[in-house]
Tab-separated table of C-alpha atoms in Angstrom:
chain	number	residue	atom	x	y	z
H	1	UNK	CA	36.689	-10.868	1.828
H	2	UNK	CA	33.032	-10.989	0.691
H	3	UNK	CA	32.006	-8.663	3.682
H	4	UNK	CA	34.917	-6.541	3.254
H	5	UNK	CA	33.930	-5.993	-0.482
H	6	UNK	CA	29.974	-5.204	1.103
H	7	UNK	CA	31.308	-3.170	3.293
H	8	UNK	CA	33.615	-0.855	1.342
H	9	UNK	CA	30.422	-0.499	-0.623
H	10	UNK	CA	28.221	0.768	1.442
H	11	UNK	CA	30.801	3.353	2.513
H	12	UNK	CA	31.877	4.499	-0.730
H	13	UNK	CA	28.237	4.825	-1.921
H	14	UNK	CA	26.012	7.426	-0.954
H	15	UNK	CA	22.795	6.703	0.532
H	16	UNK	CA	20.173	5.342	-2.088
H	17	UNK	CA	22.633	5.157	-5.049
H	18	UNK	CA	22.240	1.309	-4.841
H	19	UNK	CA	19.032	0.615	-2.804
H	20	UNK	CA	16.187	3.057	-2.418
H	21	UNK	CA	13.728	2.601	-0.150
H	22	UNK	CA	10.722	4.409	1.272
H	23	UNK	CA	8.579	4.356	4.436
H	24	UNK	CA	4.844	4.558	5.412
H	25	UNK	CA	3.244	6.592	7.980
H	26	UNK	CA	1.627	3.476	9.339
H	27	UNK	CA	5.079	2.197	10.744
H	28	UNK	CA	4.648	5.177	12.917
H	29	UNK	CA	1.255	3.981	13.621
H	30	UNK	CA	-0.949	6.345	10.984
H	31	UNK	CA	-3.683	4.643	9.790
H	32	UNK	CA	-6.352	7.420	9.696
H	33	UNK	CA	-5.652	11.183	9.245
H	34	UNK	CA	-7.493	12.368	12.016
H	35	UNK	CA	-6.081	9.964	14.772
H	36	UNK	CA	-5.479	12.108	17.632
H	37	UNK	CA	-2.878	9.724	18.805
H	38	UNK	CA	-0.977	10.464	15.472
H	39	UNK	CA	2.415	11.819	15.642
H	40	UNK	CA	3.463	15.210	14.131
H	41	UNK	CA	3.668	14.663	10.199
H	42	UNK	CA	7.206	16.477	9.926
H	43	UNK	CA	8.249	14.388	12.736
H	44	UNK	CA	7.678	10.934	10.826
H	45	UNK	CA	9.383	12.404	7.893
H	46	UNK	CA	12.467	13.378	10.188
H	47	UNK	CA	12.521	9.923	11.535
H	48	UNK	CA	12.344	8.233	7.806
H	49	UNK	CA	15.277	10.879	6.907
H	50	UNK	CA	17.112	9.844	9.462
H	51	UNK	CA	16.727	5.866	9.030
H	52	UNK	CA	18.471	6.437	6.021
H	53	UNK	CA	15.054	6.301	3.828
H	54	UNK	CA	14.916	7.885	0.914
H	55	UNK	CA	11.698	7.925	-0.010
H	56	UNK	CA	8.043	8.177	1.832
H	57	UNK	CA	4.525	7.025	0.990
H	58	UNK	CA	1.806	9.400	1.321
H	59	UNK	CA	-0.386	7.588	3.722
H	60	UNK	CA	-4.020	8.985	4.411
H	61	UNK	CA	-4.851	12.043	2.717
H	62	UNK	CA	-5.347	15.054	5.212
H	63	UNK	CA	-1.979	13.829	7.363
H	64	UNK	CA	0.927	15.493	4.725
H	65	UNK	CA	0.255	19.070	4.779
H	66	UNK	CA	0.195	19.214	0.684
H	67	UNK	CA	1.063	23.272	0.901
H	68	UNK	CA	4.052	23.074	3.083
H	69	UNK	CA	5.258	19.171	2.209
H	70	UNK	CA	7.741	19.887	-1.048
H	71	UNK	CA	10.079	21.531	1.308
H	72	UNK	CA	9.742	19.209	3.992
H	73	UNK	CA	10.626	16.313	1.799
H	74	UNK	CA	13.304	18.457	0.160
H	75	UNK	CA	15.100	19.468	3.291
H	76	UNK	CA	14.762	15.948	4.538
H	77	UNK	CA	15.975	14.657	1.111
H	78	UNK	CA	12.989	12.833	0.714
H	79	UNK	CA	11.115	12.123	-2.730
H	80	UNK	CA	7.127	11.633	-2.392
H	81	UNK	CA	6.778	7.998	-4.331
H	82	UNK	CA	3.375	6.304	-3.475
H	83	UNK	CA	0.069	6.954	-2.022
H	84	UNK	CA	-2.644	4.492	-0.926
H	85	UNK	CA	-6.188	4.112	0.098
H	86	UNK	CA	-7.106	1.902	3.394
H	87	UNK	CA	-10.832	1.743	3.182
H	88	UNK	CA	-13.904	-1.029	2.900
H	89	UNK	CA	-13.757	-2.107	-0.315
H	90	UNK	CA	-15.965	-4.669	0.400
H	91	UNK	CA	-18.963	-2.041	0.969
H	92	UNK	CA	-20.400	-0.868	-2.658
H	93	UNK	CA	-21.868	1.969	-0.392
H	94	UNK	CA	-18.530	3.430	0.245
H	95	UNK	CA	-17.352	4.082	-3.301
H	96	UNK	CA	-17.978	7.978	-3.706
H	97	UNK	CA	-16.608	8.232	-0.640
H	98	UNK	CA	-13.301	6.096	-1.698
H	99	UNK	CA	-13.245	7.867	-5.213
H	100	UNK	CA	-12.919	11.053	-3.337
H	101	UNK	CA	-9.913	10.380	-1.585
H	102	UNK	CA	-8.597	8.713	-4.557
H	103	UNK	CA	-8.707	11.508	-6.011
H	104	UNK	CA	-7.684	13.840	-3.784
H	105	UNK	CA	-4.478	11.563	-2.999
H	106	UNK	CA	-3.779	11.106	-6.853
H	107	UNK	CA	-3.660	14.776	-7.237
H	108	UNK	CA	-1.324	15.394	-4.377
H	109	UNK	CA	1.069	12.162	-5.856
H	110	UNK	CA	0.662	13.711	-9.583
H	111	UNK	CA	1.863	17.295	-8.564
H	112	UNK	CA	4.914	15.800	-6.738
H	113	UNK	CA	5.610	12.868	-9.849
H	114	UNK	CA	4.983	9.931	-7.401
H	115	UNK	CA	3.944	6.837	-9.906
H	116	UNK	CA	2.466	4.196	-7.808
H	117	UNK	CA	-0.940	4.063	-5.821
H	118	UNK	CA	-1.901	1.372	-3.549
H	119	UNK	CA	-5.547	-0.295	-2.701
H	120	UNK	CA	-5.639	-1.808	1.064
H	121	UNK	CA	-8.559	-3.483	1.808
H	122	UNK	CA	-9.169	-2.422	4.736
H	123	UNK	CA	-10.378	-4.962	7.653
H	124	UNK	CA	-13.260	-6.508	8.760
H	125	UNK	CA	-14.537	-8.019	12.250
H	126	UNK	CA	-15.709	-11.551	11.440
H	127	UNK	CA	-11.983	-11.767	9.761
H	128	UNK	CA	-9.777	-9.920	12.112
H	129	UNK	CA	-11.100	-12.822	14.212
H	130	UNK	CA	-9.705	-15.366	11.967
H	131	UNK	CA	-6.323	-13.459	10.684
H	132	UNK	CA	-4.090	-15.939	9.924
H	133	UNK	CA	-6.039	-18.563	9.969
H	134	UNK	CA	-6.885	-19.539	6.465
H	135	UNK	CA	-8.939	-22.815	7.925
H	136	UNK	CA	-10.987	-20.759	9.877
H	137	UNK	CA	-11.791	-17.898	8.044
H	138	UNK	CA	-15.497	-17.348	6.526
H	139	UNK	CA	-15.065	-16.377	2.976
H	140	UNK	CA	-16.775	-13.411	0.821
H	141	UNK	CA	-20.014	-14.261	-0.987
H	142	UNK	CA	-20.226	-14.937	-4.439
H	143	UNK	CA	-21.687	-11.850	-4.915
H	144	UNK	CA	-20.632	-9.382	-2.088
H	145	UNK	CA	-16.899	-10.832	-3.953
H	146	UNK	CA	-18.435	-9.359	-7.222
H	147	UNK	CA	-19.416	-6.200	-5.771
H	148	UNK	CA	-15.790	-5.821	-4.384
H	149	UNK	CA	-14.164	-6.503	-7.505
H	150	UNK	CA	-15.760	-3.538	-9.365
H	151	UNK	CA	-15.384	-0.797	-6.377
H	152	UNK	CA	-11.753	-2.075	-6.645
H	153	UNK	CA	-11.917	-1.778	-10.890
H	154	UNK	CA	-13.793	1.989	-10.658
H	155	UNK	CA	-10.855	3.110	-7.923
H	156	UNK	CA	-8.353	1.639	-10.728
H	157	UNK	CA	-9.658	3.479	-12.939
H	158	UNK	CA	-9.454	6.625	-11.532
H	159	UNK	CA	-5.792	5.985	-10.448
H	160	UNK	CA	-5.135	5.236	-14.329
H	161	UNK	CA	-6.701	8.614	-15.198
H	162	UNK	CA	-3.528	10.187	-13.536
H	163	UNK	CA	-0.975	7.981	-14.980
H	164	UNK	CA	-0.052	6.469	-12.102
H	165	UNK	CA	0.293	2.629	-11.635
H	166	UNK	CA	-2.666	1.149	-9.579
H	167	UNK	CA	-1.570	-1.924	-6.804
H	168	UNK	CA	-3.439	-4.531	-5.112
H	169	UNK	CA	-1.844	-4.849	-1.493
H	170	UNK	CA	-3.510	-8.497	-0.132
H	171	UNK	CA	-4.142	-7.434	3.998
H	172	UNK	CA	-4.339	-9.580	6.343
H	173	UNK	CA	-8.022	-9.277	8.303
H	174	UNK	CA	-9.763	-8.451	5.036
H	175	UNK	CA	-11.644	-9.840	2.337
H	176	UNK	CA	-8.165	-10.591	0.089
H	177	UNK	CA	-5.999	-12.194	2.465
H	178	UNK	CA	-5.056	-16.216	2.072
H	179	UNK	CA	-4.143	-17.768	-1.676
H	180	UNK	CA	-7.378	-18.925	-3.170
H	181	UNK	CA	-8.329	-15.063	-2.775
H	182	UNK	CA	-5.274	-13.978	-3.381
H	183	UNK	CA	-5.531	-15.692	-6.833
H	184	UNK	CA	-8.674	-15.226	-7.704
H	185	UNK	CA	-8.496	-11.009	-6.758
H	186	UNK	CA	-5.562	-11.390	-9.552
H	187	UNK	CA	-7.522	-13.591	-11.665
H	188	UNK	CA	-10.649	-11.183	-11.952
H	189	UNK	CA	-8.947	-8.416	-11.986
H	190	UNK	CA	-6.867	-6.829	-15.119
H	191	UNK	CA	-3.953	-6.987	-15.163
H	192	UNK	CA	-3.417	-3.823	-16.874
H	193	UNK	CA	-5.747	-2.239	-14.831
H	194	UNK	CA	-3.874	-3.369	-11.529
H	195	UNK	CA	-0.658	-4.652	-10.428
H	196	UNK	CA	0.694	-6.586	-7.352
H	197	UNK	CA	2.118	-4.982	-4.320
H	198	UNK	CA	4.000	-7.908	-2.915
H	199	UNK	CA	4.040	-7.596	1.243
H	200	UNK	CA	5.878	-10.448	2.028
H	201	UNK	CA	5.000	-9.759	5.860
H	202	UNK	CA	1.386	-10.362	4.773
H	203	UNK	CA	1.733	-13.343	2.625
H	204	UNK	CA	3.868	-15.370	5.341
H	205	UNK	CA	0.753	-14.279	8.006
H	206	UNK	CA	-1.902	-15.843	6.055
H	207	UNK	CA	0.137	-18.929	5.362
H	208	UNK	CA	1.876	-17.667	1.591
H	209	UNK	CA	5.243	-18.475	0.276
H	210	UNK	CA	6.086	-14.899	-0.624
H	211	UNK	CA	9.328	-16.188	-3.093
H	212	UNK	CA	6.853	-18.579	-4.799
H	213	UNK	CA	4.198	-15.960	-5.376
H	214	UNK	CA	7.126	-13.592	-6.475
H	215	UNK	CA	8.300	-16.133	-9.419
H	216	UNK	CA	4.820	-16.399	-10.215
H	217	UNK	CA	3.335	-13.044	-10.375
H	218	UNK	CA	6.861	-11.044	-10.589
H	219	UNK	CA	5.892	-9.359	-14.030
H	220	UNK	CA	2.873	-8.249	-12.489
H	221	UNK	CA	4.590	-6.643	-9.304
């Protein structure tokens, strides 16, 4: 009876009346705007259509045409919710660069009402090595940490400027992966300055209970 009463649900329901959902370029293997092994743009959108999203990310700035993506989105029934940044946080040299894209993403997500932004630290060799491993991993310097936390705080910042909600995303191969830095990024950061994007894929990789970190961090998620 239970799956009968699921089931009559679902039909009755239209798609993302009771669940909405939204994808990420990256599932279709776009990390970088510029990969030439990247798939069409409207293509990915057709696919998250058709998946029964109803909702897409903006993934790397430069892959969404901005000029030609509201009708896209609107013929695929589609809403533009989040964008993100996957860069080296963990290099202070890199900030202008990062604010730029910031930025430029923030403006794209403002024009189109999208309220969330996400920071992905992006990877790094000697801990791609040691990905879910948290015994085996070498750990961030006291002050190359430091230095993270504020390019992290400045991009935050500049999110905030748009009104739009700023999220940590915890990656597994960087610099914020495993619980004593997942705790600590939380602890030094503010929290209403940045929130928590929960990837429960990412927290069981590095060794995390993803339902205890959820009761313990939900009102910051």
């Amino acid at each position: 009876l239970k799956l009968l009463s699921i089931r009559s649900f679902t039909f009755e329901s239209g798609m993302g009346e009771w669940l909405k959902l939204a994808g990420h370029p990256c599932s279709w293997g776009v990390d970088y705007a510029d990969h030439p092994a990247n798939p069409p743009w409207e293509k990915v959108i057709g696919c998250m259509a058709e998946a029964g999203y109803t909702g897409t990310d903006l993934g790397p700035v430069g892959y969404y045409d901005p000029l030609t993506l509201k009708d896209v989105l609107h013929n695929a029934k589609l809403d533009l919710v989040a964008g993100n940044i996957f860069e080296k946080v963990h290099e202070p040299e890199q900030l202008d660069f990062i604010l730029e894209k910031t930025r430029a993403s923030c403006t794209i997500l403002q024009a189109f009402g999208a309220k969330f932004f996400v920071i992905v630290p992006h990877t790094a060799p000697e801990r791609e090595a040691a990905a879910g491993r948290p015994k085996d991993a070498p750990r961030l310097p006291a002050d190359k940490w430091a230095q993270m936390m504020e390019v992290i705080k400045k991009i935050a910042e500049v999110v905030k400027s748009f009104d739009i909600c700023c999220m940590l995303h915890p990656h597994a191969g960087s610099w914020i992966e495993y619980d004593d830095e997942f705790e600590r990024a939380l602890a030094d950061l503010p929290a209403e300055l940045v929130s928590l994007c929960l990837d429960t894929g990412h927290c069981t990789y590095a060794g995390i209970d993803p339902v205890a970190k959820f009761k313990k961090h939900a009102a910051r998620i």
